[in-house]
PDB file of C-alpha atoms in Angstrom:
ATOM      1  CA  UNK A  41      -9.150   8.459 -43.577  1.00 81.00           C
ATOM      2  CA  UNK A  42      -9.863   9.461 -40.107  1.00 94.00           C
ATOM      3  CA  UNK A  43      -7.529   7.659 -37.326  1.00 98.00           C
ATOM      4  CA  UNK A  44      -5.614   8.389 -34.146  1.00 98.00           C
ATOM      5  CA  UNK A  45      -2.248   6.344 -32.688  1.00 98.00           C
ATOM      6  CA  UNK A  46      -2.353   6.449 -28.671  1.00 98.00           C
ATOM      7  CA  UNK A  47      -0.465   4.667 -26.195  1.00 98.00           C
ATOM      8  CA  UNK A  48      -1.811   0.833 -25.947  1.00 98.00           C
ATOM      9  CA  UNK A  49      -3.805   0.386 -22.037  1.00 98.00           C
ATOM     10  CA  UNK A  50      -4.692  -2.923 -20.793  1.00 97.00           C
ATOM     11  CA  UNK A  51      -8.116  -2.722 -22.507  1.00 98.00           C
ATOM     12  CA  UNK A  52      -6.313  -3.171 -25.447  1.00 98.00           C
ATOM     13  CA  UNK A  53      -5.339  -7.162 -24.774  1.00 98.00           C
ATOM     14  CA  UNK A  54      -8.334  -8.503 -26.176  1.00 98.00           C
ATOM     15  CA  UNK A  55      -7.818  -6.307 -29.679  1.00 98.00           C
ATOM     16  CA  UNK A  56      -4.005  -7.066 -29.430  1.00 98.00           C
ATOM     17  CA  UNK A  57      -4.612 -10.590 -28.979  1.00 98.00           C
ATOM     18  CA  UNK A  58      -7.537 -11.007 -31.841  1.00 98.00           C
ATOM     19  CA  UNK A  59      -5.162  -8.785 -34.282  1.00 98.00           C
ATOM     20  CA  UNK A  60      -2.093 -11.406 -33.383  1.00 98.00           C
ATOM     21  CA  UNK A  61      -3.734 -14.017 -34.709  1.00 97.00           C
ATOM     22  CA  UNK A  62      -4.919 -12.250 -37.506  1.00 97.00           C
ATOM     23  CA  UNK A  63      -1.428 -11.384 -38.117  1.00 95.00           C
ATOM     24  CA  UNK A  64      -0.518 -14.960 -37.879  1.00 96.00           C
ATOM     25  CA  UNK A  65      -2.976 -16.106 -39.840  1.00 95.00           C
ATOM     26  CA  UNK A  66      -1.327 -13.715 -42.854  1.00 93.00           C
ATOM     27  CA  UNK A  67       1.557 -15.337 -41.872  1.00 92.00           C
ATOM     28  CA  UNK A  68       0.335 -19.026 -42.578  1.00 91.00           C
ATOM     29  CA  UNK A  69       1.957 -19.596 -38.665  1.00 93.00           C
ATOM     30  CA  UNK A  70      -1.432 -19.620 -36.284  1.00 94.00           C
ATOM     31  CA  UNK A  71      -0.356 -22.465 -34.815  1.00 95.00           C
ATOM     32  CA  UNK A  72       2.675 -21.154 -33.533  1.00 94.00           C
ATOM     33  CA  UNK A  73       0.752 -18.292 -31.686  1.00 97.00           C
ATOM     34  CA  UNK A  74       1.068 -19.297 -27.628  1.00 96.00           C
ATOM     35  CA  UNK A  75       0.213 -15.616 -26.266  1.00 97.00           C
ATOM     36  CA  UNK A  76      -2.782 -14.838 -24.637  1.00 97.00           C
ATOM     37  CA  UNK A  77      -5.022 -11.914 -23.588  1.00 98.00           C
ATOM     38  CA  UNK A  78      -3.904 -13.102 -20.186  1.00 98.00           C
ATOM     39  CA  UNK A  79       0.107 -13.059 -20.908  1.00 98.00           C
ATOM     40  CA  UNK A  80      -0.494  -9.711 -22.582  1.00 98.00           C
ATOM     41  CA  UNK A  81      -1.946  -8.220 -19.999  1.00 98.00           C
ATOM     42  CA  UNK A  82       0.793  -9.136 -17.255  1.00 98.00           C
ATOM     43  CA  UNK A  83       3.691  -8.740 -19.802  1.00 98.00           C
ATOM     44  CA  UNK A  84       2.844  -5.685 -20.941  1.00 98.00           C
ATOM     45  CA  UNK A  85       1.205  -3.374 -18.107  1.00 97.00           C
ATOM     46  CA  UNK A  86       2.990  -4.422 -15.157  1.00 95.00           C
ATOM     47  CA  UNK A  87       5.431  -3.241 -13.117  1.00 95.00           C
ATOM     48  CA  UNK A  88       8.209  -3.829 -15.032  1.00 96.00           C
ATOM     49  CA  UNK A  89       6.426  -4.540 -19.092  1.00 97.00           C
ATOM     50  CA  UNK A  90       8.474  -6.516 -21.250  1.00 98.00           C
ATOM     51  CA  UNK A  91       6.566  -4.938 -24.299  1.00 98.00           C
ATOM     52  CA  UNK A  92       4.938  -1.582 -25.145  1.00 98.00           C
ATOM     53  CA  UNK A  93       2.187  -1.026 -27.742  1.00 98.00           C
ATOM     54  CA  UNK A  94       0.332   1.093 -29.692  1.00 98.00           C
ATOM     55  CA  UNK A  95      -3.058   0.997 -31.433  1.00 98.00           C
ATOM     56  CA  UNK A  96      -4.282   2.524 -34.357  1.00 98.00           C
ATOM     57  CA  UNK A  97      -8.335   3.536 -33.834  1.00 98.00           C
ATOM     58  CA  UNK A  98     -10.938   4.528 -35.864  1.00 98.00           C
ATOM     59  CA  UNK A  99     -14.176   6.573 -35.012  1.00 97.00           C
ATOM     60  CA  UNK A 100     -17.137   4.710 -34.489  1.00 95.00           C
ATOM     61  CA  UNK A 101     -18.666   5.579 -37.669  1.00 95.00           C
ATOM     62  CA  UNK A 102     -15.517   3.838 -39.246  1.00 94.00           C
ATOM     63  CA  UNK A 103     -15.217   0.665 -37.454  1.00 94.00           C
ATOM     64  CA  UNK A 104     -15.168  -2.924 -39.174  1.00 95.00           C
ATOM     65  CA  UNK A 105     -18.211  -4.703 -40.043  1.00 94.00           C
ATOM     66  CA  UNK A 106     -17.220  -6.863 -36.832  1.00 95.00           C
ATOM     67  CA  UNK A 107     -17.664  -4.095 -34.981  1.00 95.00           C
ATOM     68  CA  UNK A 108     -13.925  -3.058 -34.066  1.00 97.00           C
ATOM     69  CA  UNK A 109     -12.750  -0.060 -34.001  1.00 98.00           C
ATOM     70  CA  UNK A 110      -8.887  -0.627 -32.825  1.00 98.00           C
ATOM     71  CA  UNK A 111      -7.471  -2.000 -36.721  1.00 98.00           C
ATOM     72  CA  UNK A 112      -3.595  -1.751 -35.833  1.00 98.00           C
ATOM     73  CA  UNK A 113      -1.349  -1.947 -33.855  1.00 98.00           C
ATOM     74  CA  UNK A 114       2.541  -2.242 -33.030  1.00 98.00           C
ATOM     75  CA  UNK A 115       4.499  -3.661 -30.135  1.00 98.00           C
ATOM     76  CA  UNK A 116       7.880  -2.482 -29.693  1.00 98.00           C
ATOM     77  CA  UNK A 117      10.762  -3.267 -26.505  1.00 98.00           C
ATOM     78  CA  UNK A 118      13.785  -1.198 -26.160  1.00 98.00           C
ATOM     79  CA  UNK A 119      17.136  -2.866 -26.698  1.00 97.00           C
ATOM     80  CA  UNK A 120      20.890  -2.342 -26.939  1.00 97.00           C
ATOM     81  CA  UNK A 121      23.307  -2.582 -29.288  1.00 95.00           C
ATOM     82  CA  UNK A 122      26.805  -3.104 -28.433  1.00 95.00           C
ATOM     83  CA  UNK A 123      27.989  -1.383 -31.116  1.00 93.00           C
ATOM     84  CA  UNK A 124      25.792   1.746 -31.841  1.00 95.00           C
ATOM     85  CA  UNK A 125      23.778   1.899 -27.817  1.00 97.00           C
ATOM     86  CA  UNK A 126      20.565   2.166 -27.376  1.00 98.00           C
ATOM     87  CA  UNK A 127      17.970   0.616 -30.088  1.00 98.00           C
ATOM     88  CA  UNK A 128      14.725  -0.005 -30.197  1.00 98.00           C
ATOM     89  CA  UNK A 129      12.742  -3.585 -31.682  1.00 97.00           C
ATOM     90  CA  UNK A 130       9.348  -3.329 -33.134  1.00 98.00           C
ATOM     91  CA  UNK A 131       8.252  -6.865 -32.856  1.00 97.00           C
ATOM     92  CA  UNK A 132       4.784  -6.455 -34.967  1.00 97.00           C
ATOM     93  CA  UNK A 133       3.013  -4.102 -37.109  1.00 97.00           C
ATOM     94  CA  UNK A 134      -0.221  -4.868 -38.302  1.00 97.00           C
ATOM     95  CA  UNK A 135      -2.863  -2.902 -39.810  1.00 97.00           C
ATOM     96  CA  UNK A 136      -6.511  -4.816 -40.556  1.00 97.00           C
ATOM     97  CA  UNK A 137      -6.658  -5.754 -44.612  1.00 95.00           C
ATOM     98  CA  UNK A 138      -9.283  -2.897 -45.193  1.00 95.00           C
ATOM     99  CA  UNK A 139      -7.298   0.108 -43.762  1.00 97.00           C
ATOM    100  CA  UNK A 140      -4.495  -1.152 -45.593  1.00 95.00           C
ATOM    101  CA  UNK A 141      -2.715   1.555 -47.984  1.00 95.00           C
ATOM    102  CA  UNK A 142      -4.816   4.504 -45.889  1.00 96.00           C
ATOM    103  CA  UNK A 143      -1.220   5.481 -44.209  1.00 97.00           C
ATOM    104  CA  UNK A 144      -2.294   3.688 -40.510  1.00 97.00           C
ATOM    105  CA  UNK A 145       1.061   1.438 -41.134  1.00 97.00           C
ATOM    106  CA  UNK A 146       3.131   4.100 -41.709  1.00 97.00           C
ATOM    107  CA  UNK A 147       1.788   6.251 -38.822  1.00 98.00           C
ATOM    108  CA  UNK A 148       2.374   2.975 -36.516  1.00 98.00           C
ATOM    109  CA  UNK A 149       5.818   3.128 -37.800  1.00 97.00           C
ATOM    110  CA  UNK A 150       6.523   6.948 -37.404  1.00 98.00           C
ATOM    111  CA  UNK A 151       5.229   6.712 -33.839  1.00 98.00           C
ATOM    112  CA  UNK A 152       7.686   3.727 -32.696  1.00 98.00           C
ATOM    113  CA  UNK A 153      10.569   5.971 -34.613  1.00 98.00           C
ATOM    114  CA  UNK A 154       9.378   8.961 -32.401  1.00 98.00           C
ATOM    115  CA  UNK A 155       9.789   7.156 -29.070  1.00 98.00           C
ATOM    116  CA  UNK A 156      13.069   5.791 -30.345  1.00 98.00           C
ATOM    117  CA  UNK A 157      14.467   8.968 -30.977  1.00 98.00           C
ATOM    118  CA  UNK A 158      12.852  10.548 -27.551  1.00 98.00           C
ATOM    119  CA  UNK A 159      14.156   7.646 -25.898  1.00 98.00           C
ATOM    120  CA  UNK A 160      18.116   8.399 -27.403  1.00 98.00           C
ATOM    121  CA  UNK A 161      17.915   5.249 -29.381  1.00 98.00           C
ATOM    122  CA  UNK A 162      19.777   5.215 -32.948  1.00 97.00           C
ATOM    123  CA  UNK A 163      18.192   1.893 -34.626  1.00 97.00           C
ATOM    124  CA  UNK A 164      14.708   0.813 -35.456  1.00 97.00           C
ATOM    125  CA  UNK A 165      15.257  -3.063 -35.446  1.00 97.00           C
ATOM    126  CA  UNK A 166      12.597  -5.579 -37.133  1.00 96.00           C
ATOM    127  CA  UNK A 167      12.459  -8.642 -39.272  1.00 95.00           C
ATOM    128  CA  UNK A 168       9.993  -9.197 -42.003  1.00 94.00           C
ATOM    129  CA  UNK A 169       9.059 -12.275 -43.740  1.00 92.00           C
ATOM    130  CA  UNK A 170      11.643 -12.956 -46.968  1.00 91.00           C
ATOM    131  CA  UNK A 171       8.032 -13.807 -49.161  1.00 92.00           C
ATOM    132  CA  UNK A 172       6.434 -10.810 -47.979  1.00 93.00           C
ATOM    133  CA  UNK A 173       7.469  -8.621 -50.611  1.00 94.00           C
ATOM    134  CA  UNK A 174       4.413  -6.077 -49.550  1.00 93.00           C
ATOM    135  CA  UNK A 175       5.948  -5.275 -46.862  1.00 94.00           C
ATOM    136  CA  UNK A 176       9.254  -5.482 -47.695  1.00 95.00           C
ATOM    137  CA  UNK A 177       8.930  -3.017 -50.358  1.00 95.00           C
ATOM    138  CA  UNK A 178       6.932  -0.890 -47.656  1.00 94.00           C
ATOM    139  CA  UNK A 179       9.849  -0.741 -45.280  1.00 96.00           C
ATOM    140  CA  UNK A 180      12.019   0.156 -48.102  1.00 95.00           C
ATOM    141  CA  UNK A 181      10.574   2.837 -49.228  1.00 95.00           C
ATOM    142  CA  UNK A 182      10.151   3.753 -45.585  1.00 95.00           C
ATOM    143  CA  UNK A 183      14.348   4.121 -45.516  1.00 95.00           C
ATOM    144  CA  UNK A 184      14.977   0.753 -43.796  1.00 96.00           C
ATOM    145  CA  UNK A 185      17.359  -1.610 -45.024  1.00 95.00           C
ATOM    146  CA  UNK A 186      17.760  -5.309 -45.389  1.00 94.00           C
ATOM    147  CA  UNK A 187      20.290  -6.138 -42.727  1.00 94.00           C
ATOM    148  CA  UNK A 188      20.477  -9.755 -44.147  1.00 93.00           C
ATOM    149  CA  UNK A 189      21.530  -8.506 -47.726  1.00 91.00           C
ATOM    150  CA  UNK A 190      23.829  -5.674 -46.797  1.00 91.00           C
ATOM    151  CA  UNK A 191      25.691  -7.078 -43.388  1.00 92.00           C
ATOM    152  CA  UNK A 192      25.170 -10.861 -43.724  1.00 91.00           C
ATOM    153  CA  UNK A 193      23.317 -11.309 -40.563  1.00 90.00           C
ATOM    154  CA  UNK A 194      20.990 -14.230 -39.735  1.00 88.00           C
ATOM    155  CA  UNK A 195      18.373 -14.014 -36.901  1.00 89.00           C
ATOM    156  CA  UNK A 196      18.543 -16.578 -35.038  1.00 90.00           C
ATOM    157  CA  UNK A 197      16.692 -18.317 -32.020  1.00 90.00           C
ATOM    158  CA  UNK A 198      16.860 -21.312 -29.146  1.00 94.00           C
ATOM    159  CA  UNK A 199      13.946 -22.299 -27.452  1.00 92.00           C
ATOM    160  CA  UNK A 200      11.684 -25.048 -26.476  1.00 94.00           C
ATOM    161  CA  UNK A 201      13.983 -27.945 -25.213  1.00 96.00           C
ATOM    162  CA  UNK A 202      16.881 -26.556 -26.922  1.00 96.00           C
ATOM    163  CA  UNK A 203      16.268 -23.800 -24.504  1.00 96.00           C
ATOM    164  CA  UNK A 204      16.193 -25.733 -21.493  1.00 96.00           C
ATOM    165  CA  UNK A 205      19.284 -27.118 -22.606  1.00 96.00           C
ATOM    166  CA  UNK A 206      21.322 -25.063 -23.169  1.00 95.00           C
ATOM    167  CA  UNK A 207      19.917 -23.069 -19.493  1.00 97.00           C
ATOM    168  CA  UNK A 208      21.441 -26.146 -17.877  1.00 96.00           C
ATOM    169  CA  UNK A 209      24.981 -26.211 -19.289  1.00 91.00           C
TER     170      UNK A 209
END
């Protein structure tokens, strides 16, 4: 199948946004989903981004009965860890249901690995859904581990009022 992986650009919020929920939707957590075209656009192309993307795109004569032509995409931040430096999270990767199993997923993939390794980094962190055994078994075979199984480690999170909190102690 005909595609192409580029750099995300803030044209890209409104896809990135509509694909989030879609994502979320899979997910069965839609109502969770706070972000909006708005937040992406000032989180992710200013100054100083707190997220990078990438989209996956199809020709015109390829796009979605909707009418879309951007059907993946992947956000990814740069992190650290203290014991092997300089990692890199990919937060999502989603590819529409229809271009599923075409290889856009694992391109998405390749390309955050790419920028990891141009970028010195020596992990490719993520977390994927214990009942999602799709993609679980896609990251496998991709060379990825379960962290979880192997190490023992939980992820874990604070926010909300906990968050506030715990800011104030």
């Amino acid at each position: 199948m005909d595609f192409s992986i580029r750099a995300a650009n803030l044209d890209d919020c409104k896809d990135i946004a509509r694909m989030i929920m879609e994502l979320a939707e899979y997910e069965k957590v839609s109502d969770h989903v706070k972000v909006t075209q708005k937040d992406l656009e000032q989180d992710g192309f200013s100054k100083n981004p707190f997220f990078h993307g990438i989209i996956a795109e199809v020709p015109e004569q390829h796009k979605t009965k909707e009418g879309h032509t951007k059907i993946g995409y992947a956000l990814y931040f740069y992190s650290y860890s203290s014991w092997s430096g300089r990692a890199i999270y990919m937060e999502d990767l989603y590819v529409m249901p229809e271009f599923r199993g075409k290889g856009v997923g694992k391109a998405l993939m390749s390309k955050v690995a790419q920028l990891a390794l141009a970028a010195g980094c020596h992990q490719l962190n993520f977390t994927v859904l214990n009942w999602n055994k799709p993609s679980m078994d896609f990251y496998l075979s991709q060379g990825s581990f379960d962290v979880t199984a192997t190490m023992g480690y939980h992820c874990m999170r604070c926010e909300g009022e906990a968050l506030e909190h715990l800011a104030q102690l």
